mmCIF file of C-alpha atoms in Angstrom:
data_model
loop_
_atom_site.group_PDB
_atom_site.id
_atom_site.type_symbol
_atom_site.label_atom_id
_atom_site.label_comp_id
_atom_site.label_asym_id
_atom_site.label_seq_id
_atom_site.Cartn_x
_atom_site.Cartn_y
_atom_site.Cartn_z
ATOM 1 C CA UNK T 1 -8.743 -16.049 19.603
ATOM 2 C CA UNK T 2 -6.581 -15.622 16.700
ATOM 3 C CA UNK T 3 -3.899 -12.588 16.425
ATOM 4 C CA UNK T 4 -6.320 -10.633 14.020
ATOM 5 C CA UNK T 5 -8.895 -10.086 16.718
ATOM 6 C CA UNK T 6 -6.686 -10.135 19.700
ATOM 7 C CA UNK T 7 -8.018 -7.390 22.065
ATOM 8 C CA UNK T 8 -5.536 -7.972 24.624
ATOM 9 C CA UNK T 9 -2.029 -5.587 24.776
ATOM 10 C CA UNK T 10 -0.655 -3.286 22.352
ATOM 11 C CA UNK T 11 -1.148 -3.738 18.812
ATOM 12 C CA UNK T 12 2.025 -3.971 16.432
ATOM 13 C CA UNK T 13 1.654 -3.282 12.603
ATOM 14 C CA UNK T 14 4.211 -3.947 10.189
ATOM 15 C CA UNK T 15 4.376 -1.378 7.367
ATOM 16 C CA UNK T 16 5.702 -2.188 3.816
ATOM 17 C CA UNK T 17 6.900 0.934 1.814
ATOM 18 C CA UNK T 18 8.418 -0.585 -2.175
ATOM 19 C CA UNK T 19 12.478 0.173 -2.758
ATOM 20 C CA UNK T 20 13.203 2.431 -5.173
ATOM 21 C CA UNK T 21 12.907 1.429 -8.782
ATOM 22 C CA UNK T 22 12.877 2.745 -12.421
ATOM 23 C CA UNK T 23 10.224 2.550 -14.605
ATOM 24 C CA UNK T 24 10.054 0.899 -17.607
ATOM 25 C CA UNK T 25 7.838 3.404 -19.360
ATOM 26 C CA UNK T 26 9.203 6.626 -18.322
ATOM 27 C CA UNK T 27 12.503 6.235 -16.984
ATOM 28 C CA UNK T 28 11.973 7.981 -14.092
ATOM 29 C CA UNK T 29 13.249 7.064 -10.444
ATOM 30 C CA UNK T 30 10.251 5.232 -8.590
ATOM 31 C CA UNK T 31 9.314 5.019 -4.852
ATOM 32 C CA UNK T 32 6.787 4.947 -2.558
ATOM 33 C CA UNK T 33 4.179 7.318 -1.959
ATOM 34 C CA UNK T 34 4.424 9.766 0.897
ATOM 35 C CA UNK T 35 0.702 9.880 1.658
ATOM 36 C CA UNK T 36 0.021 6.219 1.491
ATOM 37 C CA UNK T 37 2.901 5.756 4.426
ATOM 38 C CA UNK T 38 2.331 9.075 6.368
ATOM 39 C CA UNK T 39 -1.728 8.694 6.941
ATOM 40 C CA UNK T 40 -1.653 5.289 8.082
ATOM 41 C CA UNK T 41 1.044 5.747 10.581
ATOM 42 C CA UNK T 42 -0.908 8.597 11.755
ATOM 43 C CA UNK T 43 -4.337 6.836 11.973
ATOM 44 C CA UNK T 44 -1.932 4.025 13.576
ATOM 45 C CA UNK T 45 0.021 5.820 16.435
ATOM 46 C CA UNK T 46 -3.387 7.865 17.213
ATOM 47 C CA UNK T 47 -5.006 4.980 17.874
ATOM 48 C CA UNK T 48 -1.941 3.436 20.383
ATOM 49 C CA UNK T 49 -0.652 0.876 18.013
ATOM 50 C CA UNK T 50 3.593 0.214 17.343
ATOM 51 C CA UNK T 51 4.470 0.705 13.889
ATOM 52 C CA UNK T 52 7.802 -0.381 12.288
ATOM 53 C CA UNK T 53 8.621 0.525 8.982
ATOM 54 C CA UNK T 54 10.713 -2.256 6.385
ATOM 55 C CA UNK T 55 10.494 -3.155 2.664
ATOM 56 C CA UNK T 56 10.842 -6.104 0.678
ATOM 57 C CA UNK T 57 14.697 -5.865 0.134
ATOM 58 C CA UNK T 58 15.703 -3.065 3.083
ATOM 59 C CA UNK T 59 18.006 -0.706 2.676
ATOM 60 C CA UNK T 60 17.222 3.502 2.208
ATOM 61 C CA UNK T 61 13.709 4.457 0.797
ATOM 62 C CA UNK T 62 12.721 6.820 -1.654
ATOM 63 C CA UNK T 63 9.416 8.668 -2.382
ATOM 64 C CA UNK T 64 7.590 9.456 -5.519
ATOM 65 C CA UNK T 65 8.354 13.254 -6.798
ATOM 66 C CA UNK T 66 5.045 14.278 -7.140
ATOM 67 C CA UNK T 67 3.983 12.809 -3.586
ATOM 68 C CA UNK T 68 6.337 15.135 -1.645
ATOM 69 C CA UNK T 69 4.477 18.289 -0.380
ATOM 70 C CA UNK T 70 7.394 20.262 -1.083
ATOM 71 C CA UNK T 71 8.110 19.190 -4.938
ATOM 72 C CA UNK T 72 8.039 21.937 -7.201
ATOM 73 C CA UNK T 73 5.491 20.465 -9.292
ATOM 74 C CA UNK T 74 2.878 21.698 -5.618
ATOM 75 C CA UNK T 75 0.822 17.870 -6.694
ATOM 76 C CA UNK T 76 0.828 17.379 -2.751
ATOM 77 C CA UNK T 77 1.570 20.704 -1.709
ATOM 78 C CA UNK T 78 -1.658 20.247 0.507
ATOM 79 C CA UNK T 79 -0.060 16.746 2.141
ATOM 80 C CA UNK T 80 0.917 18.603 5.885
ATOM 81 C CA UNK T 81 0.630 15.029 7.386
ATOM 82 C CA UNK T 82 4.000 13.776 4.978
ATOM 83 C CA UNK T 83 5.466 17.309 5.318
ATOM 84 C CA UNK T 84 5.618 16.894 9.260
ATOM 85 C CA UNK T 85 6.606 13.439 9.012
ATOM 86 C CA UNK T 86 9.400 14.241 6.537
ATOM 87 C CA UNK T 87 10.493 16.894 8.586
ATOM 88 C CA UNK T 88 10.692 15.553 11.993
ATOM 89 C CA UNK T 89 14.838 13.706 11.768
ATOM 90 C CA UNK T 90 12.940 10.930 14.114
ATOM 91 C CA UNK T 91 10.307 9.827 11.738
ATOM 92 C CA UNK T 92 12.245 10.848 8.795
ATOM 93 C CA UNK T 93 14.938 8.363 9.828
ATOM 94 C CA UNK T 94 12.785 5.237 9.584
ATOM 95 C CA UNK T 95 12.733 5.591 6.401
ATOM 96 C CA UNK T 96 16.593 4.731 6.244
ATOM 97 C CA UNK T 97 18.142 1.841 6.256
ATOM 98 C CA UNK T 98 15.347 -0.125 6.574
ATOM 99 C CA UNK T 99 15.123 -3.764 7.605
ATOM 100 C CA UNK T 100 13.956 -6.339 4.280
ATOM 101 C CA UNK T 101 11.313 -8.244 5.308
ATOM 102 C CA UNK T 102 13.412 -11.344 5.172
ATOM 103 C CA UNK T 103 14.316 -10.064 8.475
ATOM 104 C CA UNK T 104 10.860 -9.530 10.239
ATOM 105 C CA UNK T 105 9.410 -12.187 12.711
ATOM 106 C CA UNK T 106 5.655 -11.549 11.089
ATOM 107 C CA UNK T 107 4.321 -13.513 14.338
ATOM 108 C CA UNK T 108 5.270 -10.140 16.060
ATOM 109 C CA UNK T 109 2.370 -8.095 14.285
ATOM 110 C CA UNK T 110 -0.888 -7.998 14.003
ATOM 111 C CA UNK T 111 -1.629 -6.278 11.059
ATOM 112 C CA UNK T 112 0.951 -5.458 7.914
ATOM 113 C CA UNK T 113 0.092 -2.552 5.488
ATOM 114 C CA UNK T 114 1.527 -2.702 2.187
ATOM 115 C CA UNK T 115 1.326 1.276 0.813
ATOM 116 C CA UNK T 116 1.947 1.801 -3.029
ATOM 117 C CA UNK T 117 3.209 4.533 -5.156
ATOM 118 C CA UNK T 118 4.832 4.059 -8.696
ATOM 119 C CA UNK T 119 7.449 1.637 -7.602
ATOM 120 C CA UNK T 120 5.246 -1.148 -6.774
ATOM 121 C CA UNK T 121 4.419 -1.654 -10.152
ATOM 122 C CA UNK T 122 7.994 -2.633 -10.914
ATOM 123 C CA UNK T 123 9.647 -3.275 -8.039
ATOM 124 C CA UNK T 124 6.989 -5.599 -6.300
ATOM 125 C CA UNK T 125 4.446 -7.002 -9.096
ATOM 126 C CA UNK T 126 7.523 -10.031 -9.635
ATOM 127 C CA UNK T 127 8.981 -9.983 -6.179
ATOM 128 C CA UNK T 128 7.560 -13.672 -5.186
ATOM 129 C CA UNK T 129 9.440 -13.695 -1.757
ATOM 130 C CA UNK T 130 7.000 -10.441 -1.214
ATOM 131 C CA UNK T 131 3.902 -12.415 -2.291
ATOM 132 C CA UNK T 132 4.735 -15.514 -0.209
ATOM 133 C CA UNK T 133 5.546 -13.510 3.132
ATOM 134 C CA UNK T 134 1.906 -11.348 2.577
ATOM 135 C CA UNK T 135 0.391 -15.055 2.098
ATOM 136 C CA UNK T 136 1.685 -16.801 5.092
ATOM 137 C CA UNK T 137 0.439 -12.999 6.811
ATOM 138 C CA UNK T 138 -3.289 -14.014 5.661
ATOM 139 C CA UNK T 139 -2.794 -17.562 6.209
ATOM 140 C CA UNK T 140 -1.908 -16.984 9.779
ATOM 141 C CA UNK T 141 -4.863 -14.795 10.340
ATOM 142 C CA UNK T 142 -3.226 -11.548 10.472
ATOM 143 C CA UNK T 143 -5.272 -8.759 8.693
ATOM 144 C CA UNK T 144 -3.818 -7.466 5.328
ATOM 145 C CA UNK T 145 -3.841 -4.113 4.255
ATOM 146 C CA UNK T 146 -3.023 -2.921 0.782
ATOM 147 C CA UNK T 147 -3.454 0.158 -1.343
ATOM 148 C CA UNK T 148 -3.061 1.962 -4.329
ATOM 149 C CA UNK T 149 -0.399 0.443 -6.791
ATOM 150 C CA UNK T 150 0.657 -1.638 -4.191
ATOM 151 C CA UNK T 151 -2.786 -3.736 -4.820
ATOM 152 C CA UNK T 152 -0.443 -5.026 -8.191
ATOM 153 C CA UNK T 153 0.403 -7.879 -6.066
ATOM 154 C CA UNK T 154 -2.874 -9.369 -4.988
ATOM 155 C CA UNK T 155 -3.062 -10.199 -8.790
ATOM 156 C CA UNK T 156 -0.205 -13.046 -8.847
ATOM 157 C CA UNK T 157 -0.353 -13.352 -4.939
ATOM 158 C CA UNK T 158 -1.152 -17.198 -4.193
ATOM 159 C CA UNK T 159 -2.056 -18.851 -0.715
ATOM 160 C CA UNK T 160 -0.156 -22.466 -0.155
ATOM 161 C CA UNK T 161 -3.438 -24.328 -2.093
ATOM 162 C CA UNK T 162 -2.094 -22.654 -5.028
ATOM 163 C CA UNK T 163 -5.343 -19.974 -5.473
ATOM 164 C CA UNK T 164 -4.903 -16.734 -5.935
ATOM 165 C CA UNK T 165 -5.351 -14.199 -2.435
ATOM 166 C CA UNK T 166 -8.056 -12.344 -4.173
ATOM 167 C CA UNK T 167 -9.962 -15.875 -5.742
ATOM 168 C CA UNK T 168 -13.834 -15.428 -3.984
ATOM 169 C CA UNK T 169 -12.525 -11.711 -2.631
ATOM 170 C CA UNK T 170 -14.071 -8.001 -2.980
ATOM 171 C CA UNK T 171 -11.300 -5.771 -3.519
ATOM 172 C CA UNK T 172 -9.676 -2.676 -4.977
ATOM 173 C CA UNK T 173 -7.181 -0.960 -6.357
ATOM 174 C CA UNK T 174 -6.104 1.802 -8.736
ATOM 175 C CA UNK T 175 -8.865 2.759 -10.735
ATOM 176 C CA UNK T 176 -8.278 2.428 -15.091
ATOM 177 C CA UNK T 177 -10.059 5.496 -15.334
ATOM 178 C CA UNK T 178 -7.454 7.014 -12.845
ATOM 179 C CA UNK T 179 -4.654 5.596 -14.806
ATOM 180 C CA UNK T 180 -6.230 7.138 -17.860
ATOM 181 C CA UNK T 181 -6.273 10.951 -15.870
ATOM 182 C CA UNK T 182 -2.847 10.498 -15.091
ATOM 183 C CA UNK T 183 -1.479 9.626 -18.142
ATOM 184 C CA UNK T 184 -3.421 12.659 -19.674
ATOM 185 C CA UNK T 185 -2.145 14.702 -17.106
ATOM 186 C CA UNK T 186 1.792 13.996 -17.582
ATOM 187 C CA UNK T 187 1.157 13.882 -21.284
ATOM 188 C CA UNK T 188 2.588 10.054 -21.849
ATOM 189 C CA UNK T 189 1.961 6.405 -20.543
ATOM 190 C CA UNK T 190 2.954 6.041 -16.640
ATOM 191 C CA UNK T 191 2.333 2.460 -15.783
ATOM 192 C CA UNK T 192 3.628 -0.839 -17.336
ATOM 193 C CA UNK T 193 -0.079 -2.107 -17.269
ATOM 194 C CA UNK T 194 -2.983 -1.478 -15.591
ATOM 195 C CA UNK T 195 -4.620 -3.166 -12.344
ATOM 196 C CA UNK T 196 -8.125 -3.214 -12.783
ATOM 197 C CA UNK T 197 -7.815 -3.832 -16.447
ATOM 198 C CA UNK T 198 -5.714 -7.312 -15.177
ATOM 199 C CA UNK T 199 -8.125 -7.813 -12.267
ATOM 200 C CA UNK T 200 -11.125 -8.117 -14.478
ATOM 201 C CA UNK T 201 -9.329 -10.897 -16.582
ATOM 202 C CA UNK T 202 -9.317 -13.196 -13.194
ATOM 203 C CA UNK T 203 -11.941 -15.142 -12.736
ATOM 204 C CA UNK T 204 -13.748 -15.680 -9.411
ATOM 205 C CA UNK T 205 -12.766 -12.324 -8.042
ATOM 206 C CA UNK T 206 -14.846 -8.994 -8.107
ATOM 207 C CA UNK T 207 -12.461 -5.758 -8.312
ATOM 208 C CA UNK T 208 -14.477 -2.561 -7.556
ATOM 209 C CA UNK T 209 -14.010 0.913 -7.697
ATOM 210 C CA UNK T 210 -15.649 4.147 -6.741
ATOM 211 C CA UNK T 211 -15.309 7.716 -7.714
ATOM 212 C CA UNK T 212 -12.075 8.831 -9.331
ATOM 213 C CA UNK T 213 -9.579 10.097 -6.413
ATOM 214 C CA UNK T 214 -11.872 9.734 -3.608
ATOM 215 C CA UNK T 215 -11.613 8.008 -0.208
ATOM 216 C CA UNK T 216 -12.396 4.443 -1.034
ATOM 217 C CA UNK T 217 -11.355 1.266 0.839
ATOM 218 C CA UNK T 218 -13.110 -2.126 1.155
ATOM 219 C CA UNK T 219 -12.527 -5.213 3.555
ATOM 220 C CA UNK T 220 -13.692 -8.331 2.839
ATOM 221 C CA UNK T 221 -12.490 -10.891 6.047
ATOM 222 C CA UNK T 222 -8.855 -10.400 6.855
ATOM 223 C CA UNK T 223 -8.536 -8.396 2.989
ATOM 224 C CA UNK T 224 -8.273 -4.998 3.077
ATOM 225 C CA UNK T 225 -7.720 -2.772 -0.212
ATOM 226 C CA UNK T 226 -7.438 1.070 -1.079
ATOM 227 C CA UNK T 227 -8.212 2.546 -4.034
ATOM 228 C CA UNK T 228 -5.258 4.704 -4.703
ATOM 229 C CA UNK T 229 -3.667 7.794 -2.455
ATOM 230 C CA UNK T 230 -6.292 9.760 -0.680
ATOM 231 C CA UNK T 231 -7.360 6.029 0.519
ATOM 232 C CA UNK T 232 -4.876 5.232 2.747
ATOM 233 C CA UNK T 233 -5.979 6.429 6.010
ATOM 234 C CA UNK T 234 -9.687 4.960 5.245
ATOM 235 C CA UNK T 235 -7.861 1.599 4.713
ATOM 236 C CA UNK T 236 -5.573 2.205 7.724
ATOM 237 C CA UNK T 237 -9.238 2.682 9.941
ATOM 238 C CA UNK T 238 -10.878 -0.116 8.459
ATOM 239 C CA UNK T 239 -7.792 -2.227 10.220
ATOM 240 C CA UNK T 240 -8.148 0.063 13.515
ATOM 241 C CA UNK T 241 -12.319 -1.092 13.467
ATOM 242 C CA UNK T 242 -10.713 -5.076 13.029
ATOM 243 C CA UNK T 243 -8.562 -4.783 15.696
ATOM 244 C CA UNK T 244 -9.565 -2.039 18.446
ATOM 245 C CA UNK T 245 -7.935 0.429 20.456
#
């Protein structure tokens, strides 16, 4: 029985939160967003699973502005779930100094979960030692979970054949009509490009998407995509269904 459907002992999931960035467009500091970490590891630890928390370089983390519950702009003043996290020095202090993923044994986990925020779209849509470590996760039959922004990889991730991740693959990501909201929103352009606008140029893969800023997650074999950052826990359950309590 491979790792992804082990039933046997205590599952371990490997978390992937981006290093802070800054984007091209706006010049503002990028991270990861709060929501997209906090809500899995909940829907994670509830369920009995290990979770250990790295990122693609290591080193101190940073979260997107408006994803903090306590950010004077109120965007996630309803987010209690990050606000506990963020609060508690334990938790809080897994977000610091964290290892790069050039340090993780992946055989030790089941399951990794990449989350997303604003960062991913700079910091990780290039990073090809992050696309090579999530494709030797999905060639060893460990599941892989993605969501929001952080879904920018799965469009230049490439399995050892040389095909794309996604190639014959149902999947999602940020939405363009979501892109389009927050743009309108801030007043300006956010993102360098946008995901489903690239997805729908590959061929051989089917990018979906459901209603804007809704709970929306997909899995399609050892594939598992979000839509953007009220998905994260549906995604995070979808993994929980794969491999059990």
């Amino acid at each position: 029985m491979s790792a992804a459907i082990d039933t046997h002992g205590t599952k371990r999931i490997l978390m992937i939160a981006a290093n802070p960035g800054t984007s091209p467009t706006t010049g503002w500091p990028v991270g990861f967003w709060w929501a997209e970490l906090t809500h899995p590891y909940w829907t994670f630890t509830e369920a009995g699973y290990e979770v250990d928390i790295v990122s693609p370089k290591g080193g101190d983390l940073m979260a997107d502005g408006f994803s903090d519950p306590e950010d004077d702009s109120q965007y996630s003043a309803h987010d209690i779930l990050s606000l506990g996290f963020k609060s508690s020095p334990t938790h809080a202090s897994m977000l610091q100094g964290t290892k790069s993923i050039a340090d993780v044994a992946l055989d030790d986990y089941d399951a990794i979960f990449l989350a997303g925020g604003q960062s991913p779209m700079v910091t990780m849509i290039d990073d090809t030692d992050l696309h090579a470590f999530v494709a030797r996760a999905y060639e060893a039959d460990k599941i892989v979970a993605v969501v929001c922004h952080g879904t920018c990889i799965l469009l230049k991730t490439k399995l050892s054949n040389g095909d794309l991740l996604v190639s014959g693959k149902t999947w999602t990501g940020f939405a363009d009509a979501e892109e389009k909201f927050a743009d309108d929103f801030v007043g300006q352009k956010i993102q360098p490009f946008w995901i489903e606008e690239e997805a729908r140029k590959i061929d051989g893969t089917n990018f979906i998407t459901d209603s804007m800023f809704k709970a929306f997650a997909v899995r399609d074999g050892n594939l598992i995509t979000g839509q953007q950052q009220f998905s994260g826990a549906a995604a995070a359950n979808l993994v929980v269904e794969v491999l059990g309590r």
